[in-house]
mmCIF file of C-alpha atoms in Angstrom:
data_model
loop_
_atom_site.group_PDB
_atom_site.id
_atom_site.type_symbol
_atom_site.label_atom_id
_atom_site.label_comp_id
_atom_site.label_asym_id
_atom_site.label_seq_id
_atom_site.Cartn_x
_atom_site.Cartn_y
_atom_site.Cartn_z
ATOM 1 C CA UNK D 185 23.646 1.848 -6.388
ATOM 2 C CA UNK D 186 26.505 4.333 -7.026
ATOM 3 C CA UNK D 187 24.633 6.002 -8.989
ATOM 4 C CA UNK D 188 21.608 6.509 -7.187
ATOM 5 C CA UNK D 189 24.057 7.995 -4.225
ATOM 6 C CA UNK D 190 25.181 10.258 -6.206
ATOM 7 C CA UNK D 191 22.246 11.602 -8.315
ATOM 8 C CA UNK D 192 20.506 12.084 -4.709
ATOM 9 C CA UNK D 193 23.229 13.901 -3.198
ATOM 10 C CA UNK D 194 23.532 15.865 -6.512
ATOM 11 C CA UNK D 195 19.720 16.654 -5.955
ATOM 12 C CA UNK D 196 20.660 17.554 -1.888
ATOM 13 C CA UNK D 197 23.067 20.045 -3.053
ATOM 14 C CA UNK D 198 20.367 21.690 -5.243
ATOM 15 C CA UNK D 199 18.375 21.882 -2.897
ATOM 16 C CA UNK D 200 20.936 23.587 -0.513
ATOM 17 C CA UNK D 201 21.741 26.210 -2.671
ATOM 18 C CA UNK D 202 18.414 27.063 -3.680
ATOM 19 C CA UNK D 203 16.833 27.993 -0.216
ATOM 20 C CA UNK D 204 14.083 27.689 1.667
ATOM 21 C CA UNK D 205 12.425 28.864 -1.388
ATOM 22 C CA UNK D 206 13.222 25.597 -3.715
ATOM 23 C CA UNK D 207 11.879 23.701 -0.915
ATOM 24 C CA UNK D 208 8.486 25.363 -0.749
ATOM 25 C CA UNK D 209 8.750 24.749 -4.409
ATOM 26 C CA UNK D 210 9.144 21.269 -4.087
ATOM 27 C CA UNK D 211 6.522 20.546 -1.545
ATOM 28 C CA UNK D 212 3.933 22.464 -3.987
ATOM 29 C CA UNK D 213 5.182 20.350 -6.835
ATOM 30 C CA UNK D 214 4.486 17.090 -5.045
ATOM 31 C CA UNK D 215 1.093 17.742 -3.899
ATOM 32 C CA UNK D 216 0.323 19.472 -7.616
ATOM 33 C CA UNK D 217 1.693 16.133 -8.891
ATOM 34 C CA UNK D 218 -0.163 13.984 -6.264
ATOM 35 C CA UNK D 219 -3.493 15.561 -7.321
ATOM 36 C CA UNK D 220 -3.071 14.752 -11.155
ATOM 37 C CA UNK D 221 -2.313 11.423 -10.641
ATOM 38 C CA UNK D 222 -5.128 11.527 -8.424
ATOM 39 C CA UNK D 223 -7.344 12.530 -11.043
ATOM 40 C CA UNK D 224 -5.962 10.741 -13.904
ATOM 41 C CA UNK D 225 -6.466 7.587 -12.385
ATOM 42 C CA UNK D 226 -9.876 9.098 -11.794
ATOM 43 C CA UNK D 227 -11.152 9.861 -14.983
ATOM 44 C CA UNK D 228 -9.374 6.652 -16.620
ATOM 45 C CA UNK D 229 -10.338 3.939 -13.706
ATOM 46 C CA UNK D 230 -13.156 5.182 -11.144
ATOM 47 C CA UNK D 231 -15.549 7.212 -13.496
ATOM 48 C CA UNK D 232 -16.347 4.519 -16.383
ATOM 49 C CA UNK D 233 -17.915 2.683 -13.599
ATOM 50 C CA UNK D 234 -19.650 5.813 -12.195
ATOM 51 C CA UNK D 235 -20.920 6.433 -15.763
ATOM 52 C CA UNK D 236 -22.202 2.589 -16.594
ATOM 53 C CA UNK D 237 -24.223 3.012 -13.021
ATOM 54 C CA UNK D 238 -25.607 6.564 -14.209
ATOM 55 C CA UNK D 239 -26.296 5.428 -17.704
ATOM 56 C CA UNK D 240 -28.135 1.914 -15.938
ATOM 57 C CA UNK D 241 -30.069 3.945 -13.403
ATOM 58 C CA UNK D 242 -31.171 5.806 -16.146
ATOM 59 C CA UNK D 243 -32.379 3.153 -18.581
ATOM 60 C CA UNK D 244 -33.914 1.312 -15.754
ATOM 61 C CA UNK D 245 -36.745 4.735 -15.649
ATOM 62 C CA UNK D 246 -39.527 3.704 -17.910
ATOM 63 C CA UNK D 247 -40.389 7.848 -17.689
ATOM 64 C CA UNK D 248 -37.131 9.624 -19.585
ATOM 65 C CA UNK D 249 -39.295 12.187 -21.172
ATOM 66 C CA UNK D 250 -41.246 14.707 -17.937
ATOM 67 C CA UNK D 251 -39.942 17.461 -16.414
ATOM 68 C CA UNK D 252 -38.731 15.775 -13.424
ATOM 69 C CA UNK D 253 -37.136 12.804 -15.387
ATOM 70 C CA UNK D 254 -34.925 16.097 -16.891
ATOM 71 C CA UNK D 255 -34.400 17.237 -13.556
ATOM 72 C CA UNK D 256 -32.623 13.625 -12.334
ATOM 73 C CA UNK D 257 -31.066 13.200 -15.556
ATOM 74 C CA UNK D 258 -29.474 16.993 -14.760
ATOM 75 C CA UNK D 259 -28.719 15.907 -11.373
ATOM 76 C CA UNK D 260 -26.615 12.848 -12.464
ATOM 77 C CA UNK D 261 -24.809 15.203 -14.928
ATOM 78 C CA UNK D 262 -24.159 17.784 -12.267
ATOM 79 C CA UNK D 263 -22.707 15.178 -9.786
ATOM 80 C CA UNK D 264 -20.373 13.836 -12.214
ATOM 81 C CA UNK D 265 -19.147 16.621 -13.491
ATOM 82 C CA UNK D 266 -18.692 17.595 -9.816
ATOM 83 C CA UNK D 267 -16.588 14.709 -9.253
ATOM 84 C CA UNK D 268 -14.571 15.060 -12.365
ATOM 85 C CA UNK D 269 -13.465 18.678 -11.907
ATOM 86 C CA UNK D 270 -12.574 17.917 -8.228
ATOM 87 C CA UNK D 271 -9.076 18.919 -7.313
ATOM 88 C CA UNK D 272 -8.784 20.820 -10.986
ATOM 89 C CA UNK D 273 -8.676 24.695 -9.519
ATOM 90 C CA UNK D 274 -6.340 23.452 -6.967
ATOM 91 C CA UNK D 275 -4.074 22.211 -9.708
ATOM 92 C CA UNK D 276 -4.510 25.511 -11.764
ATOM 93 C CA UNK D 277 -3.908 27.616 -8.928
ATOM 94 C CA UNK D 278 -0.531 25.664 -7.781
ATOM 95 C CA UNK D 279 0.392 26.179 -11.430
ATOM 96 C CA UNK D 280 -0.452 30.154 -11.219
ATOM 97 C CA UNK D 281 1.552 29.849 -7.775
ATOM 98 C CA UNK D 282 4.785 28.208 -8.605
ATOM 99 C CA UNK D 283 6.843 30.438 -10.570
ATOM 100 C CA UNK D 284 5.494 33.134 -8.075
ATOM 101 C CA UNK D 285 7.596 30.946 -5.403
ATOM 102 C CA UNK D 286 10.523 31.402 -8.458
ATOM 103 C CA UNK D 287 10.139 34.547 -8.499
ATOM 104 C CA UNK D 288 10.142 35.195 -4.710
ATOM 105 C CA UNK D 289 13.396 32.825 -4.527
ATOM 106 C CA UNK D 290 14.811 35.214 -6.704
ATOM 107 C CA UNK D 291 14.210 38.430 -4.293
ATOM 108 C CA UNK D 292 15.610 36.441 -1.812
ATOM 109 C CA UNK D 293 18.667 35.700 -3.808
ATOM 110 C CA UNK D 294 19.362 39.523 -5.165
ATOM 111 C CA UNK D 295 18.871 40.767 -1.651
ATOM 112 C CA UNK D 296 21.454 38.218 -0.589
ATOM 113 C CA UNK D 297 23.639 39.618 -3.187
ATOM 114 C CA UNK D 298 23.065 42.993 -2.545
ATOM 115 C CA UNK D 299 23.417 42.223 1.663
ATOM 116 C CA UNK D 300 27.097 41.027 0.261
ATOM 117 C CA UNK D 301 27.729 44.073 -1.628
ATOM 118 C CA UNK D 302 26.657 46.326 1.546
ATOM 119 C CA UNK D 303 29.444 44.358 3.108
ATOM 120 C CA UNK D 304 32.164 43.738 1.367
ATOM 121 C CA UNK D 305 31.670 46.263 -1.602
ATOM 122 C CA UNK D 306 32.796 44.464 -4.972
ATOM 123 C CA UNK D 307 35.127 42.367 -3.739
ATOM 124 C CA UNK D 308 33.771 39.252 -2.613
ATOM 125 C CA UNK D 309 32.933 37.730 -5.916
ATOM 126 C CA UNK D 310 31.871 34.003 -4.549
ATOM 127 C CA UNK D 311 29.519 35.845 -2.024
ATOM 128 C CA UNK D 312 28.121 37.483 -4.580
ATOM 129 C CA UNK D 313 27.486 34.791 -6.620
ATOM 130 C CA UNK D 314 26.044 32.570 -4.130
ATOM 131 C CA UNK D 315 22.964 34.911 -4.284
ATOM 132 C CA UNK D 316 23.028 34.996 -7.743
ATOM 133 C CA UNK D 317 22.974 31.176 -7.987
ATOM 134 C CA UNK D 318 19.960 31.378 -5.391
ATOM 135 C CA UNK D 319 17.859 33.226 -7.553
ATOM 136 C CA UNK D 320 18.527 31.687 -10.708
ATOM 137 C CA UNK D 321 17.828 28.419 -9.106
ATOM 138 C CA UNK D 322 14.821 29.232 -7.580
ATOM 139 C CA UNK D 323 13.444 31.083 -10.802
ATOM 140 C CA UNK D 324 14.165 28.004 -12.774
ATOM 141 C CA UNK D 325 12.956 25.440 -10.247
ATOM 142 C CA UNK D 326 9.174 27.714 -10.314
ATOM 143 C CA UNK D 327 8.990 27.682 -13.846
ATOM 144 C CA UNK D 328 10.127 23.926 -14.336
ATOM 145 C CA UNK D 329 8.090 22.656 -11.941
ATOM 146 C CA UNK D 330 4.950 25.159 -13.580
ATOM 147 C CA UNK D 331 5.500 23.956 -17.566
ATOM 148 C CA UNK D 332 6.167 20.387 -16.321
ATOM 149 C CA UNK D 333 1.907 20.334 -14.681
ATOM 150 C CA UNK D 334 0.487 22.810 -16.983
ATOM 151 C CA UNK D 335 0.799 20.149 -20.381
ATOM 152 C CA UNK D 336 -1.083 17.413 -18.156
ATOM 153 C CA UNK D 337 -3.419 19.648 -16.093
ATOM 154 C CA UNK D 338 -5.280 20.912 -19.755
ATOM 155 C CA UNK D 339 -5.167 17.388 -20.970
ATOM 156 C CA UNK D 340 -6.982 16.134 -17.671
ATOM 157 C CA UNK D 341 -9.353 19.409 -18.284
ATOM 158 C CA UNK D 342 -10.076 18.546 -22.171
ATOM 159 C CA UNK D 343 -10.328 14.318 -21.035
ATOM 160 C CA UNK D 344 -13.026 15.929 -17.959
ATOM 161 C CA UNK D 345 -15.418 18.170 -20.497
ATOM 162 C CA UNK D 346 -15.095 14.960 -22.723
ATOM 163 C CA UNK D 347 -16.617 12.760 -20.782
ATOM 164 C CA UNK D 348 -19.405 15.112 -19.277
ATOM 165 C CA UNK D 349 -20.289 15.376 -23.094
ATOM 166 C CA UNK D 350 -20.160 11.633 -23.131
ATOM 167 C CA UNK D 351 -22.531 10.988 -20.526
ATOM 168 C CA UNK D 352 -24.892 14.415 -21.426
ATOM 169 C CA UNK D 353 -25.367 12.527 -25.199
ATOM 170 C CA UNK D 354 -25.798 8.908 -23.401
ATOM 171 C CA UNK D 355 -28.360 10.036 -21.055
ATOM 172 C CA UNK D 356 -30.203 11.468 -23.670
ATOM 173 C CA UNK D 357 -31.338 8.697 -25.732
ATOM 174 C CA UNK D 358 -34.453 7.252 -25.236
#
């Protein structure tokens, strides 16, 4: 329980020194995180059961071969690809965003510094480096939080055109 005390008041402090900024950070990490999971249990848990009705619906058809048997089977592909790339351009575009949040925490941070320097010259060191630690924080916080969704978010992008293959090549047969 110690432990936990202290490794949230550790992440409190963080937090502190890194601004506004790290927050904004933080809140765009959790819903970029909320969304893969989202989607990840998704593709693994709700969409095998969307394909086994698509792939039953279409074996039920005794025409698979017309013109408008293509059109429906290009239907059911279009709607599930639809509802497997939901949520993915929001992901990509919180991962484009985030280490533009860094990198605006770190403006804020060297103006601090330089707001400290207007003041008080060269002299206060600790002021100084307050601003310093702001942007260095924030830049690292961007970036971290960035790397950590862009591994999983082209996984979940590979698994999606996967499985529209999958279930272009399943409807096919006859």
């Amino acid at each position: 329980m110690e432990a936990l005390t202290h490794n949230l008041l550790s992440i409190e402090l963080l937090l502190e020194s890194g601004g506004m900024v790290l927050w904004a950070i933080l809140i765009a990490s959790v819903v970029m995180w909320t969304m893969i999971i989202e989607r990840y249990f998704f593709v693994y848990f709700i969409h095998p059961t969307h394909t086994k009705n698509a792939v039953a619906s279409w074996q039920q058809r005794s025409d698979r071969r017309s013109w408008n048997a293509q059109q429906i089977r290009q239907g059911m592909i279009a709607e599930s690809s639809a509802s497997l790339k939901q949520y993915l351009m929001y992901i990509r575009t919180l991962i484009a965003a985030l280490p533009m949040l860094g990198l605006l925490g770190t403006v804020d941070g060297m103006i601090q510094t330089f707001d400290v320097l207007t003041v008080f010259g060269t002299g206060n060191a600790r002021g100084m480096a307050g601003g310093i630690s702001v942007a260095l924080i924030t830049t690292m916080g961007g970036l971290l939080a960035a790397l950590s969704g862009m591994y999983f978010s082209t996984q979940l992008e590979q698994r999606v055109r996967r499985a529209e293959d999958t279930l272009a090549d399943v409807l096919r047969r006859d």
